JSON list of C-alpha atoms and ligand atoms in Angstrom, two decimals:
[
{"chain": "A", "resi": 18, "resn": "MET", "atom": "CA", "xyz": [-0.04, 0.00, -0.02]},
{"chain": "A", "resi": 19, "resn": "PRO", "atom": "CA", "xyz": [1.76, 3.44, -0.76]},
{"chain": "A", "resi": 20, "resn": "ASP", "atom": "CA", "xyz": [1.67, 6.08, 2.07]},
{"chain": "A", "resi": 21, "resn": "ASN", "atom": "CA", "xyz": [-0.79, 8.83, 0.90]},
{"chain": "A", "resi": 22, "resn": "THR", "atom": "CA", "xyz": [-0.82, 10.54, 4.32]},
{"chain": "A", "resi": 23, "resn": "PRO", "atom": "CA", "xyz": [-0.92, 14.39, 3.53]},
{"chain": "A", "resi": 24, "resn": "PHE", "atom": "CA", "xyz": [2.62, 15.79, 4.00]},
{"chain": "A", "resi": 25, "resn": "VAL", "atom": "CA", "xyz": [1.85, 19.10, 5.43]},
{"chain": "A", "resi": 26, "resn": "PHE", "atom": "CA", "xyz": [4.21, 21.96, 6.32]},
{"chain": "A", "resi": 27, "resn": "MET", "atom": "CA", "xyz": [4.27, 25.73, 7.30]},
{"chain": "A", "resi": 28, "resn": "GLY", "atom": "CA", "xyz": [6.99, 28.11, 6.14]},
{"chain": "A", "resi": 29, "resn": "GLY", "atom": "CA", "xyz": [8.16, 31.11, 7.63]},
{"chain": "A", "resi": 30, "resn": "THR", "atom": "CA", "xyz": [10.83, 33.37, 8.76]},
{"chain": "A", "resi": 31, "resn": "PHE", "atom": "CA", "xyz": [10.11, 32.26, 12.46]},
{"chain": "A", "resi": 32, "resn": "ASP", "atom": "CA", "xyz": [11.93, 35.32, 13.74]},
{"chain": "A", "resi": 33, "resn": "PRO", "atom": "CA", "xyz": [11.28, 34.20, 16.42]},
{"chain": "A", "resi": 34, "resn": "VAL", "atom": "CA", "xyz": [8.81, 31.29, 16.09]},
{"chain": "A", "resi": 35, "resn": "HIS", "atom": "CA", "xyz": [5.67, 32.06, 18.67]},
{"chain": "A", "resi": 36, "resn": "ASN", "atom": "CA", "xyz": [2.70, 30.46, 20.30]},
{"chain": "A", "resi": 37, "resn": "GLY", "atom": "CA", "xyz": [0.77, 31.78, 16.85]},
{"chain": "A", "resi": 38, "resn": "HIS", "atom": "CA", "xyz": [2.89, 29.44, 14.59]},
{"chain": "A", "resi": 39, "resn": "LEU", "atom": "CA", "xyz": [2.82, 26.63, 16.81]},
{"chain": "A", "resi": 40, "resn": "ARG", "atom": "CA", "xyz": [-1.15, 26.38, 18.12]},
{"chain": "A", "resi": 41, "resn": "THR", "atom": "CA", "xyz": [-1.67, 26.75, 13.88]},
{"chain": "A", "resi": 42, "resn": "ALA", "atom": "CA", "xyz": [0.12, 23.36, 13.32]},
{"chain": "A", "resi": 43, "resn": "LEU", "atom": "CA", "xyz": [-0.95, 21.69, 16.04]},
{"chain": "A", "resi": 44, "resn": "GLU", "atom": "CA", "xyz": [-4.34, 22.71, 15.16]},
{"chain": "A", "resi": 45, "resn": "ILE", "atom": "CA", "xyz": [-4.00, 22.02, 11.31]},
{"chain": "A", "resi": 46, "resn": "GLN", "atom": "CA", "xyz": [-2.42, 18.41, 12.41]},
{"chain": "A", "resi": 47, "resn": "GLN", "atom": "CA", "xyz": [-5.50, 17.41, 14.64]},
{"chain": "A", "resi": 48, "resn": "TRP", "atom": "CA", "xyz": [-8.25, 18.88, 12.13]},
{"chain": "A", "resi": 49, "resn": "LEU", "atom": "CA", "xyz": [-6.46, 16.48, 9.17]},
{"chain": "A", "resi": 50, "resn": "ASP", "atom": "CA", "xyz": [-6.04, 13.87, 11.58]},
{"chain": "A", "resi": 51, "resn": "ILE", "atom": "CA", "xyz": [-2.54, 13.35, 10.32]},
{"chain": "A", "resi": 52, "resn": "PRO", "atom": "CA", "xyz": [0.57, 12.24, 12.23]},
{"chain": "A", "resi": 53, "resn": "GLU", "atom": "CA", "xyz": [2.66, 15.67, 12.18]},
{"chain": "A", "resi": 54, "resn": "VAL", "atom": "CA", "xyz": [2.72, 18.87, 10.64]},
{"chain": "A", "resi": 55, "resn": "CYS", "atom": "CA", "xyz": [6.51, 20.49, 9.43]},
{"chain": "A", "resi": 56, "resn": "LEU", "atom": "CA", "xyz": [7.70, 23.96, 10.36]},
{"chain": "A", "resi": 57, "resn": "ILE", "atom": "CA", "xyz": [9.89, 25.28, 7.56]},
{"chain": "A", "resi": 58, "resn": "PRO", "atom": "CA", "xyz": [12.01, 28.03, 8.36]},
{"chain": "A", "resi": 59, "resn": "SER", "atom": "CA", "xyz": [13.40, 30.14, 5.10]},
{"chain": "A", "resi": 60, "resn": "LYS", "atom": "CA", "xyz": [17.04, 30.85, 5.13]},
{"chain": "A", "resi": 61, "resn": "MET", "atom": "CA", "xyz": [17.10, 34.37, 3.25]},
{"chain": "A", "resi": 62, "resn": "PRO", "atom": "CA", "xyz": [13.76, 36.29, 3.41]},
{"chain": "A", "resi": 63, "resn": "VAL", "atom": "CA", "xyz": [13.30, 37.51, -0.36]},
{"chain": "A", "resi": 64, "resn": "HIS", "atom": "CA", "xyz": [10.25, 39.55, 0.63]},
{"chain": "A", "resi": 65, "resn": "ARG", "atom": "CA", "xyz": [11.59, 41.19, 3.93]},
{"chain": "A", "resi": 66, "resn": "ASP", "atom": "CA", "xyz": [14.34, 43.58, 5.67]},
{"chain": "A", "resi": 67, "resn": "GLU", "atom": "CA", "xyz": [17.32, 41.27, 7.19]},
{"chain": "A", "resi": 68, "resn": "PRO", "atom": "CA", "xyz": [16.16, 39.20, 10.33]},
{"chain": "A", "resi": 69, "resn": "GLY", "atom": "CA", "xyz": [17.03, 40.17, 13.86]},
{"chain": "A", "resi": 70, "resn": "CYS", "atom": "CA", "xyz": [19.08, 36.77, 13.99]},
{"chain": "A", "resi": 71, "resn": "SER", "atom": "CA", "xyz": [20.89, 34.14, 12.16]},
{"chain": "A", "resi": 72, "resn": "SER", "atom": "CA", "xyz": [19.20, 31.73, 10.11]},
{"chain": "A", "resi": 73, "resn": "GLU", "atom": "CA", "xyz": [21.08, 28.73, 12.36]},
{"chain": "A", "resi": 74, "resn": "GLN", "atom": "CA", "xyz": [19.46, 30.68, 15.38]},
{"chain": "A", "resi": 75, "resn": "ARG", "atom": "CA", "xyz": [16.06, 30.71, 13.83]},
{"chain": "A", "resi": 76, "resn": "LEU", "atom": "CA", "xyz": [16.16, 27.13, 13.24]},
{"chain": "A", "resi": 77, "resn": "ALA", "atom": "CA", "xyz": [17.68, 26.13, 16.44]},
{"chain": "A", "resi": 78, "resn": "MET", "atom": "CA", "xyz": [14.39, 28.16, 18.33]},
{"chain": "A", "resi": 79, "resn": "VAL", "atom": "CA", "xyz": [12.02, 26.22, 15.79]},
{"chain": "A", "resi": 80, "resn": "GLN", "atom": "CA", "xyz": [13.62, 23.11, 17.13]},
{"chain": "A", "resi": 81, "resn": "LEU", "atom": "CA", "xyz": [13.69, 23.64, 20.65]},
{"chain": "A", "resi": 82, "resn": "ALA", "atom": "CA", "xyz": [9.75, 24.97, 20.10]},
{"chain": "A", "resi": 83, "resn": "VAL", "atom": "CA", "xyz": [8.73, 21.50, 18.76]},
{"chain": "A", "resi": 84, "resn": "ALA", "atom": "CA", "xyz": [11.18, 19.48, 20.59]},
{"chain": "A", "resi": 85, "resn": "ASP", "atom": "CA", "xyz": [8.50, 18.36, 23.12]},
{"chain": "A", "resi": 86, "resn": "GLU", "atom": "CA", "xyz": [5.80, 17.86, 20.73]},
{"chain": "A", "resi": 87, "resn": "PRO", "atom": "CA", "xyz": [5.72, 14.64, 18.49]},
{"chain": "A", "resi": 88, "resn": "CYS", "atom": "CA", "xyz": [3.10, 16.31, 16.42]},
{"chain": "A", "resi": 89, "resn": "LEU", "atom": "CA", "xyz": [5.16, 18.66, 15.04]},
{"chain": "A", "resi": 90, "resn": "CYS", "atom": "CA", "xyz": [8.58, 18.76, 13.32]},
{"chain": "A", "resi": 91, "resn": "ALA", "atom": "CA", "xyz": [11.37, 21.04, 12.05]},
{"chain": "A", "resi": 92, "resn": "ASP", "atom": "CA", "xyz": [12.28, 21.09, 8.61]},
{"chain": "A", "resi": 93, "resn": "ALA", "atom": "CA", "xyz": [15.99, 22.39, 8.07]},
{"chain": "A", "resi": 94, "resn": "ARG", "atom": "CA", "xyz": [16.00, 22.21, 4.10]},
{"chain": "A", "resi": 95, "resn": "GLU", "atom": "CA", "xyz": [15.42, 26.06, 3.05]},
{"chain": "A", "resi": 96, "resn": "ILE", "atom": "CA", "xyz": [18.27, 26.92, 5.70]},
{"chain": "A", "resi": 97, "resn": "LEU", "atom": "CA", "xyz": [20.72, 23.94, 4.64]},
{"chain": "A", "resi": 98, "resn": "SER", "atom": "CA", "xyz": [20.36, 24.84, 0.84]},
{"chain": "A", "resi": 99, "resn": "ASP", "atom": "CA", "xyz": [22.97, 26.78, -0.94]},
{"chain": "A", "resi": 100, "resn": "GLN", "atom": "CA", "xyz": [20.36, 28.27, -2.90]},
{"chain": "A", "resi": 101, "resn": "PRO", "atom": "CA", "xyz": [18.11, 31.41, -2.06]},
{"chain": "A", "resi": 102, "resn": "SER", "atom": "CA", "xyz": [14.76, 30.51, -0.09]},
{"chain": "A", "resi": 103, "resn": "TYR", "atom": "CA", "xyz": [12.13, 30.52, -2.72]},
{"chain": "A", "resi": 104, "resn": "SER", "atom": "CA", "xyz": [8.89, 28.24, -1.83]},
{"chain": "A", "resi": 105, "resn": "LEU", "atom": "CA", "xyz": [8.90, 27.32, -5.69]},
{"chain": "A", "resi": 106, "resn": "LEU", "atom": "CA", "xyz": [12.13, 25.15, -5.18]},
{"chain": "A", "resi": 107, "resn": "THR", "atom": "CA", "xyz": [11.41, 23.84, -1.48]},
{"chain": "A", "resi": 108, "resn": "LEU", "atom": "CA", "xyz": [7.93, 22.66, -3.02]},
{"chain": "A", "resi": 109, "resn": "GLU", "atom": "CA", "xyz": [9.94, 21.08, -5.88]},
{"chain": "A", "resi": 110, "resn": "SER", "atom": "CA", "xyz": [12.24, 19.23, -3.40]},
{"chain": "A", "resi": 111, "resn": "LEU", "atom": "CA", "xyz": [9.47, 17.99, -1.11]},
{"chain": "A", "resi": 112, "resn": "ARG", "atom": "CA", "xyz": [7.30, 16.91, -4.36]},
{"chain": "A", "resi": 113, "resn": "ALA", "atom": "CA", "xyz": [10.22, 14.86, -5.45]},
{"chain": "A", "resi": 114, "resn": "GLU", "atom": "CA", "xyz": [10.76, 13.15, -2.48]},
{"chain": "A", "resi": 115, "resn": "LEU", "atom": "CA", "xyz": [7.13, 12.25, -1.86]},
{"chain": "A", "resi": 116, "resn": "GLY", "atom": "CA", "xyz": [6.53, 11.28, -5.68]},
{"chain": "A", "resi": 117, "resn": "PRO", "atom": "CA", "xyz": [3.73, 12.27, -7.60]},
{"chain": "A", "resi": 118, "resn": "ARG", "atom": "CA", "xyz": [0.70, 11.08, -5.69]},
{"chain": "A", "resi": 119, "resn": "ARG", "atom": "CA", "xyz": [1.06, 11.86, -2.36]},
{"chain": "A", "resi": 120, "resn": "PRO", "atom": "CA", "xyz": [-1.03, 15.08, -1.06]},
{"chain": "A", "resi": 121, "resn": "LEU", "atom": "CA", "xyz": [1.12, 17.79, -0.43]},
{"chain": "A", "resi": 122, "resn": "CYS", "atom": "CA", "xyz": [-0.39, 20.79, 1.79]},
{"chain": "A", "resi": 123, "resn": "MET", "atom": "CA", "xyz": [1.49, 24.30, 2.44]},
{"chain": "A", "resi": 124, "resn": "VAL", "atom": "CA", "xyz": [-0.16, 26.28, 5.12]},
{"chain": "A", "resi": 125, "resn": "MET", "atom": "CA", "xyz": [-0.28, 29.88, 5.38]},
{"chain": "A", "resi": 126, "resn": "GLY", "atom": "CA", "xyz": [-1.93, 32.59, 7.29]},
{"chain": "A", "resi": 127, "resn": "MET", "atom": "CA", "xyz": [-4.32, 35.15, 5.49]},
{"chain": "A", "resi": 128, "resn": "ASP", "atom": "CA", "xyz": [-1.47, 37.90, 5.63]},
{"chain": "A", "resi": 129, "resn": "ALA", "atom": "CA", "xyz": [0.82, 35.28, 3.64]},
{"chain": "A", "resi": 130, "resn": "TYR", "atom": "CA", "xyz": [-1.92, 34.41, 1.22]},
{"chain": "A", "resi": 131, "resn": "LEU", "atom": "CA", "xyz": [-3.08, 37.84, 0.65]},
{"chain": "A", "resi": 132, "resn": "GLY", "atom": "CA", "xyz": [0.66, 38.68, -0.28]},
{"chain": "A", "resi": 133, "resn": "LEU", "atom": "CA", "xyz": [1.13, 35.44, -2.53]},
{"chain": "A", "resi": 134, "resn": "PRO", "atom": "CA", "xyz": [1.05, 37.53, -6.32]},
{"chain": "A", "resi": 135, "resn": "SER", "atom": "CA", "xyz": [4.74, 39.00, -5.03]},
{"chain": "A", "resi": 136, "resn": "TRP", "atom": "CA", "xyz": [6.32, 35.47, -4.80]},
{"chain": "A", "resi": 137, "resn": "HIS", "atom": "CA", "xyz": [8.02, 34.07, -7.53]},
{"chain": "A", "resi": 138, "resn": "ARG", "atom": "CA", "xyz": [5.84, 31.96, -9.67]},
{"chain": "A", "resi": 139, "resn": "TRP", "atom": "CA", "xyz": [2.83, 31.85, -7.22]},
{"chain": "A", "resi": 140, "resn": "GLU", "atom": "CA", "xyz": [0.74, 30.59, -9.80]},
{"chain": "A", "resi": 141, "resn": "SER", "atom": "CA", "xyz": [2.55, 27.34, -10.37]},
{"chain": "A", "resi": 142, "resn": "PHE", "atom": "CA", "xyz": [2.20, 26.48, -6.81]},
{"chain": "A", "resi": 143, "resn": "LEU", "atom": "CA", "xyz": [-0.94, 24.71, -7.01]},
{"chain": "A", "resi": 144, "resn": "ASP", "atom": "CA", "xyz": [0.73, 22.43, -9.95]},
{"chain": "A", "resi": 145, "resn": "ILE", "atom": "CA", "xyz": [2.84, 20.92, -6.80]},
{"chain": "A", "resi": 146, "resn": "CYS", "atom": "CA", "xyz": [0.61, 21.41, -3.70]},
{"chain": "A", "resi": 147, "resn": "HIS", "atom": "CA", "xyz": [-2.55, 22.26, -1.86]},
{"chain": "A", "resi": 148, "resn": "ILE", "atom": "CA", "xyz": [-2.71, 25.65, -0.09]},
{"chain": "A", "resi": 149, "resn": "ILE", "atom": "CA", "xyz": [-4.08, 25.79, 3.30]},
{"chain": "A", "resi": 150, "resn": "VAL", "atom": "CA", "xyz": [-5.35, 29.21, 4.44]},
{"chain": "A", "resi": 151, "resn": "VAL", "atom": "CA", "xyz": [-5.62, 30.03, 8.24]},
{"chain": "A", "resi": 152, "resn": "THR", "atom": "CA", "xyz": [-7.39, 33.08, 9.64]},
{"chain": "A", "resi": 153, "resn": "ARG", "atom": "CA", "xyz": [-5.19, 35.32, 11.54]},
{"chain": "A", "resi": 154, "resn": "PRO", "atom": "CA", "xyz": [-6.71, 38.40, 13.45]},
{"chain": "A", "resi": 155, "resn": "GLY", "atom": "CA", "xyz": [-6.52, 41.53, 12.12]},
{"chain": "A", "resi": 156, "resn": "TYR", "atom": "CA", "xyz": [-6.55, 40.09, 8.37]},
{"chain": "A", "resi": 157, "resn": "GLY", "atom": "CA", "xyz": [-9.75, 39.81, 6.56]},
{"chain": "A", "resi": 158, "resn": "PHE", "atom": "CA", "xyz": [-10.37, 38.32, 2.96]},
{"chain": "A", "resi": 159, "resn": "PRO", "atom": "CA", "xyz": [-11.27, 41.14, 0.88]},
{"chain": "A", "resi": 160, "resn": "ASP", "atom": "CA", "xyz": [-14.29, 40.52, -1.27]},
{"chain": "A", "resi": 161, "resn": "ASP", "atom": "CA", "xyz": [-13.34, 41.41, -4.46]},
{"chain": "A", "resi": 162, "resn": "SER", "atom": "CA", "xyz": [-9.87, 40.64, -4.35]},
{"chain": "A", "resi": 163, "resn": "GLN", "atom": "CA", "xyz": [-7.62, 38.91, -7.02]},
{"chain": "A", "resi": 164, "resn": "MET", "atom": "CA", "xyz": [-7.26, 35.89, -4.05]},
{"chain": "A", "resi": 165, "resn": "ARG", "atom": "CA", "xyz": [-10.59, 35.91, -3.35]},
{"chain": "A", "resi": 166, "resn": "ARG", "atom": "CA", "xyz": [-11.34, 34.82, -7.18]},
{"chain": "A", "resi": 167, "resn": "PHE", "atom": "CA", "xyz": [-8.38, 32.52, -6.67]},
{"chain": "A", "resi": 168, "resn": "SER", "atom": "CA", "xyz": [-9.51, 30.37, -3.73]},
{"chain": "A", "resi": 169, "resn": "ASP", "atom": "CA", "xyz": [-13.09, 30.32, -5.26]},
{"chain": "A", "resi": 170, "resn": "ARG", "atom": "CA", "xyz": [-11.57, 29.01, -8.40]},
{"chain": "A", "resi": 171, "resn": "HIS", "atom": "CA", "xyz": [-9.51, 26.29, -7.06]},
{"chain": "A", "resi": 172, "resn": "ALA", "atom": "CA", "xyz": [-11.90, 25.94, -3.91]},
{"chain": "A", "resi": 173, "resn": "ALA", "atom": "CA", "xyz": [-11.69, 22.33, -2.40]},
{"chain": "A", "resi": 174, "resn": "PRO", "atom": "CA", "xyz": [-15.39, 21.34, -1.39]},
{"chain": "A", "resi": 175, "resn": "SER", "atom": "CA", "xyz": [-14.26, 19.29, 1.72]},
{"chain": "A", "resi": 176, "resn": "VAL", "atom": "CA", "xyz": [-11.14, 18.70, 3.48]},
{"chain": "A", "resi": 177, "resn": "GLU", "atom": "CA", "xyz": [-11.60, 14.98, 2.24]},
{"chain": "A", "resi": 178, "resn": "THR", "atom": "CA", "xyz": [-10.35, 16.50, -1.21]},
{"chain": "A", "resi": 179, "resn": "LEU", "atom": "CA", "xyz": [-7.28, 17.53, 0.01]},
{"chain": "A", "resi": 180, "resn": "LYS", "atom": "CA", "xyz": [-6.17, 13.92, 1.07]},
{"chain": "A", "resi": 181, "resn": "GLN", "atom": "CA", "xyz": [-7.69, 12.66, -2.03]},
{"chain": "A", "resi": 182, "resn": "LEU", "atom": "CA", "xyz": [-5.65, 14.93, -4.52]},
{"chain": "A", "resi": 183, "resn": "PRO", "atom": "CA", "xyz": [-2.15, 15.28, -4.66]},
{"chain": "A", "resi": 184, "resn": "ALA", "atom": "CA", "xyz": [-2.24, 19.02, -5.27]},
{"chain": "A", "resi": 185, "resn": "GLY", "atom": "CA", "xyz": [-4.41, 21.61, -6.84]},
{"chain": "A", "resi": 186, "resn": "ARG", "atom": "CA", "xyz": [-7.02, 22.91, -4.15]},
{"chain": "A", "resi": 187, "resn": "VAL", "atom": "CA", "xyz": [-7.39, 25.74, -1.75]},
{"chain": "A", "resi": 188, "resn": "LEU", "atom": "CA", "xyz": [-8.90, 25.54, 1.56]},
{"chain": "A", "resi": 189, "resn": "LEU", "atom": "CA", "xyz": [-9.56, 27.99, 3.99]},
{"chain": "A", "resi": 190, "resn": "HIS", "atom": "CA", "xyz": [-9.56, 26.86, 7.53]},
{"chain": "A", "resi": 191, "resn": "GLU", "atom": "CA", "xyz": [-10.36, 28.97, 10.53]},
{"chain": "A", "resi": 192, "resn": "LEU", "atom": "CA", "xyz": [-8.62, 28.36, 13.82]},
{"chain": "A", "resi": 193, "resn": "THR", "atom": "CA", "xyz": [-8.48, 29.64, 17.26]},
{"chain": "A", "resi": 194, "resn": "PRO", "atom": "CA", "xyz": [-7.61, 33.54, 16.93]},
{"chain": "A", "resi": 195, "resn": "LEU", "atom": "CA", "xyz": [-4.65, 34.29, 18.39]},
{"chain": "A", "resi": 196, "resn": "GLY", "atom": "CA", "xyz": [-3.25, 37.60, 17.99]},
{"chain": "A", "resi": 197, "resn": "ILE", "atom": "CA", "xyz": [0.58, 36.94, 18.14]},
{"chain": "A", "resi": 198, "resn": "SER", "atom": "CA", "xyz": [3.27, 38.31, 15.46]},
{"chain": "A", "resi": 199, "resn": "ALA", "atom": "CA", "xyz": [7.10, 38.04, 15.80]},
{"chain": "A", "resi": 200, "resn": "THR", "atom": "CA", "xyz": [7.04, 41.71, 15.07]},
{"chain": "A", "resi": 201, "resn": "GLN", "atom": "CA", "xyz": [5.27, 42.42, 18.08]},
{"chain": "A", "resi": 202, "resn": "ILE", "atom": "CA", "xyz": [7.41, 39.99, 20.11]},
{"chain": "A", "resi": 203, "resn": "ARG", "atom": "CA", "xyz": [10.75, 41.58, 18.57]},
{"chain": "A", "resi": 204, "resn": "ARG", "atom": "CA", "xyz": [9.26, 45.13, 19.65]},
{"chain": "A", "resi": 205, "resn": "LEU", "atom": "CA", "xyz": [8.59, 43.86, 23.33]},
{"chain": "A", "resi": 206, "resn": "ILE", "atom": "CA", "xyz": [12.23, 42.43, 23.35]},
{"chain": "A", "resi": 207, "resn": "ALA", "atom": "CA", "xyz": [13.85, 45.76, 22.56]},
{"chain": "A", "resi": 208, "resn": "GLN", "atom": "CA", "xyz": [12.16, 47.70, 24.73]},
{"chain": "A", "resi": 209, "resn": "GLY", "atom": "CA", "xyz": [12.80, 45.56, 27.54]},
{"chain": "A", "resi": 210, "resn": "ASP", "atom": "CA", "xyz": [9.59, 44.05, 28.27]},
{"chain": "A", "resi": 211, "resn": "SER", "atom": "CA", "xyz": [8.67, 40.53, 28.75]},
{"chain": "A", "resi": 212, "resn": "PRO", "atom": "CA", "xyz": [7.40, 37.90, 25.56]},
{"chain": "A", "resi": 213, "resn": "ARG", "atom": "CA", "xyz": [6.68, 35.06, 28.31]},
{"chain": "A", "resi": 214, "resn": "TYR", "atom": "CA", "xyz": [3.72, 33.39, 27.27]},
{"chain": "A", "resi": 215, "resn": "LEU", "atom": "CA", "xyz": [3.62, 34.57, 23.84]},
{"chain": "A", "resi": 216, "resn": "MET", "atom": "CA", "xyz": [6.21, 31.51, 22.82]},
{"chain": "A", "resi": 217, "resn": "PRO", "atom": "CA", "xyz": [7.39, 28.22, 24.48]},
{"chain": "A", "resi": 218, "resn": "ASP", "atom": "CA", "xyz": [9.90, 29.12, 27.43]},
{"chain": "A", "resi": 219, "resn": "ALA", "atom": "CA", "xyz": [12.66, 27.16, 25.79]},
{"chain": "A", "resi": 220, "resn": "VAL", "atom": "CA", "xyz": [12.68, 29.84, 23.00]},
{"chain": "A", "resi": 221, "resn": "TRP", "atom": "CA", "xyz": [12.40, 32.71, 25.32]},
{"chain": "A", "resi": 222, "resn": "ASP", "atom": "CA", "xyz": [15.27, 30.96, 27.20]},
{"chain": "A", "resi": 223, "resn": "TYR", "atom": "CA", "xyz": [17.43, 30.59, 24.00]},
{"chain": "A", "resi": 224, "resn": "ILE", "atom": "CA", "xyz": [16.85, 34.67, 23.06]},
{"chain": "A", "resi": 225, "resn": "GLN", "atom": "CA", "xyz": [17.94, 35.65, 26.59]},
{"chain": "A", "resi": 226, "resn": "THR", "atom": "CA", "xyz": [21.16, 33.58, 26.52]},
{"chain": "A", "resi": 227, "resn": "ASN", "atom": "CA", "xyz": [21.83, 34.58, 23.25]},
{"chain": "A", "resi": 228, "resn": "LYS", "atom": "CA", "xyz": [21.26, 38.15, 23.52]},
{"chain": "A", "resi": 229, "resn": "LEU", "atom": "CA", "xyz": [19.08, 37.96, 20.74]},
{"chain": "A", "resi": 230, "resn": "TYR", "atom": "CA", "xyz": [16.66, 41.02, 19.31]},
{"chain": "A", "resi": 231, "resn": "GLY", "atom": "CA", "xyz": [18.28, 43.48, 21.42]},
{"chain": "A", "resi": 232, "resn": "PHE", "atom": "CA", "xyz": [17.75, 41.63, 24.89]},
{"chain": "B", "resi": 301, "resn": "ATP", "atom": "P1", "xyz": [6.32, 38.57, 11.52]},
{"chain": "B", "resi": 301, "resn": "ATP", "atom": "O1", "xyz": [5.53, 39.67, 12.37]},
{"chain": "B", "resi": 301, "resn": "ATP", "atom": "O2", "xyz": [8.22, 39.14, 11.69]},
{"chain": "B", "resi": 301, "resn": "ATP", "atom": "O3", "xyz": [6.10, 38.98, 9.86]},
{"chain": "B", "resi": 301, "resn": "ATP", "atom": "P2", "xyz": [5.02, 36.68, 12.01]},
{"chain": "B", "resi": 301, "resn": "ATP", "atom": "O4", "xyz": [4.77, 36.53, 13.39]},
{"chain": "B", "resi": 301, "resn": "ATP", "atom": "O5", "xyz": [4.00, 37.23, 10.65]},
{"chain": "B", "resi": 301, "resn": "ATP", "atom": "O6", "xyz": [6.12, 37.43, 12.00]},
{"chain": "B", "resi": 301, "resn": "ATP", "atom": "P3", "xyz": [6.17, 34.55, 9.82]},
{"chain": "B", "resi": 301, "resn": "ATP", "atom": "O7", "xyz": [7.13, 34.18, 10.28]},
{"chain": "B", "resi": 301, "resn": "ATP", "atom": "O8", "xyz": [6.02, 35.75, 9.35]},
{"chain": "B", "resi": 301, "resn": "ATP", "atom": "O9", "xyz": [5.26, 35.21, 11.43]},
{"chain": "B", "resi": 301, "resn": "ATP", "atom": "O10", "xyz": [4.98, 33.81, 9.59]},
{"chain": "B", "resi": 301, "resn": "ATP", "atom": "C1", "xyz": [4.87, 32.39, 9.32]},
{"chain": "B", "resi": 301, "resn": "ATP", "atom": "C2", "xyz": [3.48, 32.18, 8.84]},
{"chain": "B", "resi": 301, "resn": "ATP", "atom": "O11", "xyz": [2.56, 32.12, 9.94]},
{"chain": "B", "resi": 301, "resn": "ATP", "atom": "C3", "xyz": [2.92, 33.01, 7.99]},
{"chain": "B", "resi": 301, "resn": "ATP", "atom": "O12", "xyz": [2.02, 32.20, 6.85]},
{"chain": "B", "resi": 301, "resn": "ATP", "atom": "C4", "xyz": [1.70, 33.68, 8.64]},
{"chain": "B", "resi": 301, "resn": "ATP", "atom": "O13", "xyz": [0.51, 34.19, 7.89]},
{"chain": "B", "resi": 301, "resn": "ATP", "atom": "C5", "xyz": [1.63, 32.63, 9.93]},
{"chain": "B", "resi": 301, "resn": "ATP", "atom": "N1", "xyz": [1.29, 32.96, 11.16]},
{"chain": "B", "resi": 301, "resn": "ATP", "atom": "C6", "xyz": [2.15, 33.69, 12.13]},
{"chain": "B", "resi": 301, "resn": "ATP", "atom": "N2", "xyz": [1.34, 34.05, 13.01]},
{"chain": "B", "resi": 301, "resn": "ATP", "atom": "C7", "xyz": [-0.10, 33.75, 13.16]},
{"chain": "B", "resi": 301, "resn": "ATP", "atom": "C8", "xyz": [-1.13, 33.75, 13.97]},
{"chain": "B", "resi": 301, "resn": "ATP", "atom": "N3", "xyz": [-1.08, 34.26, 15.08]},
{"chain": "B", "resi": 301, "resn": "ATP", "atom": "N4", "xyz": [-2.16, 33.08, 13.25]},
{"chain": "B", "resi": 301, "resn": "ATP", "atom": "C9", "xyz": [-2.26, 32.38, 12.42]},
{"chain": "B", "resi": 301, "resn": "ATP", "atom": "N5", "xyz": [-1.06, 32.34, 11.34]},
{"chain": "B", "resi": 301, "resn": "ATP", "atom": "C10", "xyz": [0.04, 33.08, 11.80]},
{"chain": "B", "resi": 302, "resn": "MG", "atom": "MG1", "xyz": [4.72, 37.52, 8.57]}
]
């Protein structure tokens, strides 16, 4: 029997990883009833300013954050790659590993989804994977937007579709709303305030030990 369990991942800068990411990944894992969801930190963000710490440190924090949760994992392929972080390259590398039939799902928050048209060759993504869009406080779905039309055109009728097809569908999923962002956390630390309970203690300990984000 071929393994047709969907491979589900969430990319991001994770600068640093926080409970909004972790809770999202865990809720998706439970909703899809799959063994695990992977977090894939990007190496050189192509769409943003220089991050506040090194790629290796962001990866280390993601690894610490998932260490005690068997349903979450960290994947270092983008950080270890000698190519820039492009989602398309990551999708192609995952597809090559999984083979043509296994469902592949990329999870992204609504903010990231709305910005998708600025990503390199984003219209090819659905040839390789499904996209699961998760709600994020502060980011609505504009009624007549390009991305609304894109998701209507490719909508998965149900979650089962994501398990039956290898790629090609978009599904919106509502989560427990957690209005946490890495931007807010970096700001808190830089101004001398504690970000405790917004992220795992192990990540906060790592930030203090390594004096990241102006701590
Ligand atoms: P920054 O403020 O630096 O942009 P961030 O908190 O948005 O950081 P990212 O690493 O940019 O974190 O996001 C990675 C992915 O996680 C994106 O798809 C983003 O939409 C999603 N995400 C981040 N925080 C949340 C949250 N609180 N709820 C739902 N999705 C989230
Ligand atoms: Mg972001």
